Amino acid sequence: MTKVSVIITVLNGTKWIESCFSSILKQNVTPEFDIEIVVFDDASKDDTARQISEWKEKFQAKNMELTLVKSDFSSPKGVGYGRNVAVERCNGDWLCFQDIDDVMMPDRIRRQLEAGLQLGNNYIIGSKFTRVPQDSTFRFTKWANNLPHDKLSVQIYTSNGPTLIMPTWFMHKDVFHRVGGFCEDGKGTPEDLIFFFKHLNVGGKLHRVDEPLLEYTYHSEATSFSVKSETIDKIRLQQLIETEFNDKEKSQWKEGFMIWNAGRQGRKFYRSLPKEWQNRVTSFCDVDPKLIGTTFNHYEPELRKTLRNVPIVSYKEVTSPVIICMKLDLTDGAFEENLASLNMEEGRDFILFS
């Protein structure tokens, strides 16, 4: 029989345990698989450990085994460390990652396991989700739930993060071991984004079950709020350089490229590039008539001189390849319409870095 291990890390999670565990208890299990739950308590100071222990009998009554692993440390080690320890202790071939503050839909495990058994052992399998409160992060939710399947491994450099959100991840244990587990650098580390990129870098695939299988809770105590945008920017820029710019089969980038957006985001991206790649930027493009026909002056205060004067042209003069530093769904469709008019292919002619 196939075993699925639900992997949970928790830090001071008493307010969420009831709703999270109840949703696991209500999973629609078939005779072809069973479920175990492995929880890592990351040095909680509240009543988390006692509350979790009280759930053991409830799970046993449904033929589900609950294992609580308590941290050996007096202070939290972080989500990445906790997930790695929980996976080491689990017995399942398949891993279902669940955050303590989220709720599974009754068919989550069954539907994702079906997809995994059909696709094989080289996929991160996500799903659509509902957001709680309903109207929180509207643009992000729309993007994540409606991104076409052929863009899941292409539109990976936006500030939205992984194209499959971590709380919906389901995978064979082979995927976990192939990547080498989660980064254990602790608080402030986007361990999901790092794992996601490593998975793609070793040839891993992505799939989304196109039905909502999780209630994804938005609240101020979420771990994601501890991650600084500068940290995420650095990781995705490194990924872009290593897997796009330095790819021997993508020499077009070395021959020069454009940056779409001569405003703050485009200039920020330019300045974040290593000098080698700054010198390969042939021009900026924009829709603002006040900028078109002028130049971006790359002045370095420490050197007290201008290093380059980069021309700014109309978006109509864009030629591939181009890095687009524009956020989606912010201009009532004007940007998307302009981009579509150029008949360029995402991933080949342009990359979104927004």
Short mmCIF file of C-alpha atoms in Angstrom, two decimals:
data_model
loop_
_atom_site.label_atom_id
_atom_site.label_comp_id
_atom_site.label_asym_id
_atom_site.label_seq_id
_atom_site.Cartn_x
_atom_site.Cartn_y
_atom_site.Cartn_z
CA MET A 1 0.00 0.00 0.00
CA THR A 2 1.20 3.51 -0.84
CA LYS A 3 1.93 5.70 2.19
CA VAL A 4 1.66 9.48 2.15
CA SER A 5 3.49 11.46 4.83
CA VAL A 6 2.01 14.84 5.75
CA ILE A 7 4.97 17.02 6.76
CA ILE A 8 4.28 19.90 9.16
CA THR A 9 6.54 22.27 11.06
CA VAL A 10 5.06 24.35 13.83
CA LEU A 11 6.21 27.17 16.08
CA ASN A 12 3.73 28.37 18.70
CA GLY A 13 0.81 27.17 16.62
CA THR A 14 -1.93 26.53 19.17
CA LYS A 15 -4.47 28.75 17.41
CA TRP A 16 -4.15 26.78 14.17
CA ILE A 17 -3.89 23.14 15.29
CA GLU A 18 -7.62 22.43 15.51
CA SER A 19 -8.49 23.62 12.00
CA CYS A 20 -5.39 22.14 10.35
CA PHE A 21 -5.62 18.69 11.98
CA SER A 22 -9.37 18.48 11.50
CA SER A 23 -8.88 18.97 7.77
CA ILE A 24 -6.34 16.12 7.64
CA LEU A 25 -8.71 13.91 9.59
CA LYS A 26 -11.41 14.55 6.97
CA GLN A 27 -9.30 13.44 4.00
CA ASN A 28 -11.06 11.10 1.61
CA VAL A 29 -8.80 8.07 1.85
CA THR A 30 -9.08 5.12 -0.56
CA PRO A 31 -7.90 1.52 0.04
CA GLU A 32 -4.89 2.21 -2.22
CA PHE A 33 -3.11 4.53 0.24
CA ASP A 34 -2.82 5.46 3.87
CA ILE A 35 -1.69 8.60 5.67
CA GLU A 36 0.77 9.41 8.43
CA ILE A 37 1.40 12.84 9.93
CA VAL A 38 4.87 13.89 11.05
CA VAL A 39 5.05 17.18 12.95
CA PHE A 40 8.26 18.98 13.94
CA ASP A 41 7.80 21.28 16.94
CA ASP A 42 10.40 24.01 16.46
CA ALA A 43 10.96 24.90 20.14
CA SER A 44 7.44 26.24 20.75
CA LYS A 45 6.91 28.10 24.01
CA ASP A 46 3.14 27.77 24.12
CA ASP A 47 0.86 24.76 24.51
CA THR A 48 1.63 23.35 21.04
CA ALA A 49 3.24 20.05 22.09
CA ARG A 50 0.47 19.08 24.49
CA GLN A 51 -2.29 19.92 22.03
CA ILE A 52 -0.63 17.91 19.25
CA SER A 53 -0.19 14.90 21.54
CA GLU A 54 -3.91 14.97 22.33
CA TRP A 55 -4.66 14.39 18.64
CA LYS A 56 -2.88 11.02 18.46
CA GLU A 57 -5.92 8.98 19.46
CA LYS A 58 -8.18 10.88 17.05
CA PHE A 59 -5.86 10.07 14.16
CA GLN A 60 -5.42 6.46 15.26
CA ALA A 61 -9.20 6.04 15.17
CA LYS A 62 -8.99 6.86 11.46
CA ASN A 63 -5.95 4.57 10.95
CA MET A 64 -3.59 7.53 10.71
CA GLU A 65 -0.39 7.64 12.73
CA LEU A 66 0.75 10.94 14.22
CA THR A 67 4.41 11.39 15.11
CA LEU A 68 5.54 14.45 17.06
CA VAL A 69 9.24 15.31 16.81
CA LYS A 70 10.39 17.89 19.36
CA SER A 71 13.38 20.09 18.68
CA ASP A 72 16.58 19.44 20.63
CA PHE A 73 17.24 23.18 20.66
CA SER A 74 15.94 25.90 22.96
CA SER A 75 15.42 28.38 20.13
CA PRO A 76 13.79 27.89 16.71
CA LYS A 77 15.93 26.43 13.91
CA GLY A 78 13.60 27.45 11.12
CA VAL A 79 11.17 25.90 8.68
CA GLY A 80 13.83 24.37 6.44
CA TYR A 81 15.50 22.51 9.28
CA GLY A 82 12.15 21.34 10.64
CA ARG A 83 10.99 19.98 7.30
CA ASN A 84 14.25 18.10 6.81
CA VAL A 85 14.01 16.47 10.22
CA ALA A 86 10.35 15.53 9.69
CA VAL A 87 11.12 13.96 6.30
CA GLU A 88 13.96 11.95 7.86
CA ARG A 89 11.48 10.56 10.41
CA CYS A 90 8.67 9.78 7.99
CA ASN A 91 7.91 6.42 6.38
CA GLY A 92 6.02 7.51 3.28
CA ASP A 93 7.12 7.38 -0.32
CA TRP A 94 5.12 10.54 -1.00
CA LEU A 95 5.41 13.85 0.86
CA CYS A 96 2.52 16.25 1.36
CA PHE A 97 3.76 19.55 2.80
CA GLN A 98 1.22 21.33 4.97
CA ASP A 99 1.51 24.57 6.93
CA ILE A 100 -0.13 24.56 10.35
CA ASP A 101 -2.09 27.75 9.57
CA ASP A 102 -3.70 26.32 6.41
CA VAL A 103 -6.57 23.91 5.80
CA MET A 104 -6.67 20.96 3.37
CA MET A 105 -9.68 20.36 1.19
CA PRO A 106 -11.07 16.81 1.69
CA ASP A 107 -9.69 15.53 -1.63
CA ARG A 108 -6.26 17.16 -1.48
CA ILE A 109 -4.13 14.09 -0.81
CA ARG A 110 -6.15 11.77 -3.06
CA ARG A 111 -6.06 14.13 -6.04
CA GLN A 112 -2.36 14.98 -5.75
CA LEU A 113 -1.38 11.36 -5.23
CA GLU A 114 -3.33 10.39 -8.35
CA ALA A 115 -1.39 13.02 -10.30
CA GLY A 116 1.91 11.86 -8.83
CA LEU A 117 1.33 8.21 -9.65
CA GLN A 118 0.46 9.16 -13.21
CA LEU A 119 3.32 11.63 -13.77
CA GLY A 120 6.16 9.84 -11.97
CA ASN A 121 8.81 10.66 -9.40
CA ASN A 122 10.28 13.87 -10.84
CA TYR A 123 7.52 16.42 -10.18
CA ILE A 124 6.60 19.03 -7.63
CA ILE A 125 2.81 18.88 -7.74
CA GLY A 126 0.90 21.92 -6.55
CA SER A 127 -2.72 22.93 -6.80
CA LYS A 128 -5.02 25.88 -7.01
CA PHE A 129 -6.06 27.39 -3.67
CA THR A 130 -8.52 29.71 -2.02
CA ARG A 131 -7.28 32.64 0.03
CA VAL A 132 -8.47 33.39 3.57
CA PRO A 133 -9.53 36.20 4.01
CA GLN A 134 -11.08 35.93 0.56
CA ASP A 135 -9.98 39.31 -0.82
CA SER A 136 -6.39 39.25 0.49
CA THR A 137 -3.54 39.20 -2.07
CA PHE A 138 -6.02 39.29 -4.95
CA ARG A 139 -3.47 39.81 -7.74
CA PHE A 140 -1.13 37.12 -6.43
CA THR A 141 -3.95 34.61 -6.07
CA LYS A 142 -5.21 35.32 -9.58
CA TRP A 143 -1.70 34.89 -11.00
CA ALA A 144 -0.92 31.65 -9.14
CA ASN A 145 -4.27 30.01 -9.89
CA ASN A 146 -4.45 30.97 -13.57
CA LEU A 147 -0.88 30.76 -14.84
CA PRO A 148 -0.93 28.47 -17.91
CA HIS A 149 0.75 25.12 -17.39
CA ASP A 150 3.36 25.83 -20.04
CA LYS A 151 4.45 28.91 -18.06
CA LEU A 152 4.99 27.11 -14.73
CA SER A 153 8.69 26.57 -15.46
CA VAL A 154 9.08 29.79 -17.47
CA GLN A 155 7.59 32.63 -15.40
CA ILE A 156 9.83 31.85 -12.45
CA TYR A 157 11.67 35.15 -11.93
CA THR A 158 8.85 37.35 -10.68
CA SER A 159 8.68 38.57 -7.10
CA ASN A 160 5.63 36.32 -6.62
CA GLY A 161 8.01 33.45 -5.93
CA PRO A 162 7.55 29.83 -7.03
CA THR A 163 4.84 29.33 -9.64
CA LEU A 164 3.50 26.56 -7.40
CA ILE A 165 2.98 27.94 -3.91
CA MET A 166 4.81 26.00 -1.22
CA PRO A 167 1.78 25.22 1.02
CA THR A 168 0.35 23.12 -1.85
CA TRP A 169 3.51 21.10 -2.58
CA PHE A 170 3.25 17.34 -2.96
CA MET A 171 6.14 15.20 -4.22
CA HIS A 172 7.78 11.81 -4.20
CA LYS A 173 10.55 11.48 -1.66
CA ASP A 174 12.97 11.02 -4.56
CA VAL A 175 12.45 14.69 -5.45
CA PHE A 176 13.38 15.75 -1.93
CA HIS A 177 16.56 13.66 -1.93
CA ARG A 178 17.53 14.69 -5.46
CA VAL A 179 17.45 18.35 -4.43
CA GLY A 180 19.18 17.61 -1.12
CA GLY A 181 16.49 18.87 1.22
CA PHE A 182 15.66 22.41 2.28
CA CYS A 183 18.12 25.17 3.12
CA GLU A 184 18.62 25.37 6.90
CA ASP A 185 19.79 28.99 7.22
CA GLY A 186 16.83 29.81 9.44
CA LYS A 187 14.56 32.82 9.77
CA GLY A 188 14.60 35.21 6.84
CA THR A 189 15.54 32.53 4.31
CA PRO A 190 13.16 31.76 1.40
CA GLU A 191 13.84 28.02 1.65
CA ASP A 192 10.94 27.24 -0.68
CA LEU A 193 12.33 29.43 -3.48
CA ILE A 194 15.81 27.94 -3.08
CA PHE A 195 14.40 24.40 -3.20
CA PHE A 196 12.22 25.31 -6.21
CA PHE A 197 15.18 26.61 -8.24
CA LYS A 198 17.38 23.64 -7.30
CA HIS A 199 14.61 21.28 -8.38
CA LEU A 200 14.44 22.93 -11.80
CA ASN A 201 18.23 23.00 -12.09
CA VAL A 202 18.46 19.21 -11.74
CA GLY A 203 15.80 18.63 -14.38
CA GLY A 204 12.75 18.59 -12.11
CA LYS A 205 9.26 19.12 -13.51
CA LEU A 206 6.19 21.04 -12.31
CA HIS A 207 2.48 20.25 -12.35
CA ARG A 208 -0.60 21.93 -10.91
CA VAL A 209 -3.85 20.18 -10.09
CA ASP A 210 -6.40 22.63 -11.40
CA GLU A 211 -8.83 22.64 -8.52
CA PRO A 212 -8.62 24.35 -5.13
CA LEU A 213 -7.14 21.84 -2.68
CA LEU A 214 -6.05 24.23 0.08
CA GLU A 215 -7.34 27.18 2.09
CA TYR A 216 -4.25 29.40 2.22
CA THR A 217 -4.38 31.74 5.20
CA TYR A 218 -3.07 35.29 5.05
CA HIS A 219 -2.04 36.80 8.39
CA SER A 220 0.64 39.06 9.83
CA GLU A 221 2.43 36.25 11.69
CA ALA A 222 3.18 34.23 8.53
CA THR A 223 6.80 33.11 8.11
CA SER A 224 6.98 34.71 4.66
CA PHE A 225 6.91 38.18 6.23
CA SER A 226 10.33 37.53 7.78
CA VAL A 227 11.94 37.26 4.34
CA LYS A 228 13.27 40.56 2.99
CA SER A 229 12.61 41.46 -0.63
CA GLU A 230 16.34 42.13 -1.09
CA THR A 231 17.08 38.49 -0.20
CA ILE A 232 14.58 37.21 -2.75
CA ASP A 233 15.90 39.62 -5.41
CA LYS A 234 19.44 38.36 -4.91
CA ILE A 235 18.42 34.70 -5.25
CA ARG A 236 16.33 35.16 -8.37
CA LEU A 237 19.01 37.33 -10.02
CA GLN A 238 21.60 34.66 -9.33
CA GLN A 239 19.27 32.06 -10.87
CA LEU A 240 18.69 34.26 -13.92
CA ILE A 241 22.42 34.75 -14.50
CA GLU A 242 23.36 31.12 -13.97
CA THR A 243 20.56 29.45 -15.93
CA GLU A 244 19.79 32.02 -18.64
CA PHE A 245 22.70 34.41 -19.19
CA ASN A 246 25.45 31.82 -18.69
CA ASP A 247 23.69 29.00 -20.54
CA LYS A 248 25.88 28.09 -23.54
CA GLU A 249 22.78 27.36 -25.61
CA LYS A 250 21.36 30.85 -24.98
CA SER A 251 24.17 32.94 -26.42
CA GLN A 252 21.74 35.67 -27.49
CA TRP A 253 22.07 37.24 -24.05
CA LYS A 254 25.84 37.62 -24.43
CA GLU A 255 25.28 39.47 -27.69
CA GLY A 256 23.27 42.14 -25.88
CA PHE A 257 19.78 42.66 -24.51
CA MET A 258 17.25 45.36 -23.68
CA ILE A 259 15.49 46.25 -20.44
CA TRP A 260 11.78 47.08 -20.63
CA ASN A 261 11.07 49.88 -18.12
CA ALA A 262 13.32 52.91 -17.88
CA GLY A 263 11.75 53.81 -14.56
CA ARG A 264 12.68 52.78 -11.03
CA GLN A 265 12.32 49.00 -11.44
CA GLY A 266 14.28 48.83 -14.67
CA ARG A 267 17.10 50.97 -13.33
CA LYS A 268 17.18 48.97 -10.12
CA PHE A 269 17.57 45.78 -12.15
CA TYR A 270 20.35 47.34 -14.25
CA ARG A 271 22.28 48.45 -11.16
CA SER A 272 21.94 44.99 -9.59
CA LEU A 273 23.68 43.36 -12.54
CA PRO A 274 27.40 42.54 -12.43
CA LYS A 275 29.38 45.03 -14.55
CA GLU A 276 29.91 42.38 -17.22
CA TRP A 277 26.17 42.19 -17.82
CA GLN A 278 25.52 45.91 -17.41
CA ASN A 279 27.78 46.41 -20.41
CA ARG A 280 25.59 44.06 -22.46
CA VAL A 281 22.47 46.18 -21.95
CA THR A 282 21.99 47.86 -25.32
CA SER A 283 19.06 50.09 -24.37
CA PHE A 284 16.03 50.64 -22.17
CA CYS A 285 12.54 50.82 -23.61
CA ASP A 286 9.47 52.58 -22.26
CA VAL A 287 6.03 54.00 -23.12
CA ASP A 288 6.61 57.38 -21.44
CA PRO A 289 7.18 60.05 -24.12
CA LYS A 290 9.15 62.08 -21.58
CA LEU A 291 11.75 59.31 -21.36
CA ILE A 292 11.82 58.11 -24.97
CA GLY A 293 14.74 59.65 -26.84
CA THR A 294 16.69 60.44 -23.68
CA THR A 295 19.41 58.37 -21.99
CA PHE A 296 19.94 56.66 -18.69
CA ASN A 297 23.19 57.96 -17.27
CA HIS A 298 24.94 55.29 -15.23
CA TYR A 299 26.78 57.44 -12.72
CA GLU A 300 28.93 55.86 -10.01
CA PRO A 301 29.29 58.16 -6.97
CA GLU A 302 32.36 56.35 -5.64
CA LEU A 303 34.18 56.86 -8.95
CA ARG A 304 32.63 60.30 -9.43
CA LYS A 305 32.03 59.67 -13.09
CA THR A 306 29.46 58.44 -15.58
CA LEU A 307 30.29 54.94 -16.78
CA ARG A 308 27.68 54.61 -19.52
CA ASN A 309 24.91 56.49 -21.26
CA VAL A 310 22.23 53.96 -22.19
CA PRO A 311 19.63 55.10 -24.75
CA ILE A 312 15.89 54.90 -23.99
CA VAL A 313 13.66 53.93 -26.92
CA SER A 314 9.98 53.26 -27.49
CA TYR A 315 8.64 49.82 -26.65
CA LYS A 316 7.74 49.57 -30.35
CA GLU A 317 11.46 49.34 -31.11
CA VAL A 318 11.99 46.36 -28.82
CA THR A 319 14.02 43.50 -30.25
CA SER A 320 14.69 40.24 -28.48
CA PRO A 321 16.06 39.33 -26.09
CA VAL A 322 14.61 41.62 -23.44
CA ILE A 323 14.25 41.57 -19.66
CA ILE A 324 10.88 42.99 -18.69
CA CYS A 325 10.79 44.73 -15.32
CA MET A 326 7.04 45.36 -15.28
CA LYS A 327 4.52 43.88 -12.89
CA LEU A 328 1.55 42.16 -14.45
CA ASP A 329 -2.08 43.19 -14.10
CA LEU A 330 -1.42 46.77 -12.99
CA THR A 331 -2.23 48.87 -16.06
CA ASP A 332 -5.76 47.75 -16.95
CA GLY A 333 -4.27 45.51 -19.62
CA ALA A 334 -2.30 48.24 -21.43
CA PHE A 335 1.12 46.68 -20.78
CA GLU A 336 -0.10 43.19 -21.67
CA GLU A 337 -1.62 44.53 -24.90
CA ASN A 338 1.61 46.30 -25.84
CA LEU A 339 3.62 43.16 -25.16
CA ALA A 340 1.26 40.95 -27.16
CA SER A 341 1.53 43.32 -30.15
CA LEU A 342 5.23 42.43 -30.50
CA ASN A 343 4.52 38.70 -31.05
CA MET A 344 7.38 37.60 -28.82
CA GLU A 345 7.62 34.26 -27.01
CA GLU A 346 8.11 34.25 -23.25
CA GLY A 347 11.20 32.33 -22.21
CA ARG A 348 12.81 32.71 -25.61
CA ASP A 349 12.44 36.38 -26.60
CA PHE A 350 11.71 37.87 -23.22
CA ILE A 351 11.85 37.09 -19.50
CA LEU A 352 9.68 38.69 -16.84
CA PHE A 353 11.76 39.93 -13.90
CA SER A 354 9.30 41.99 -11.91
#
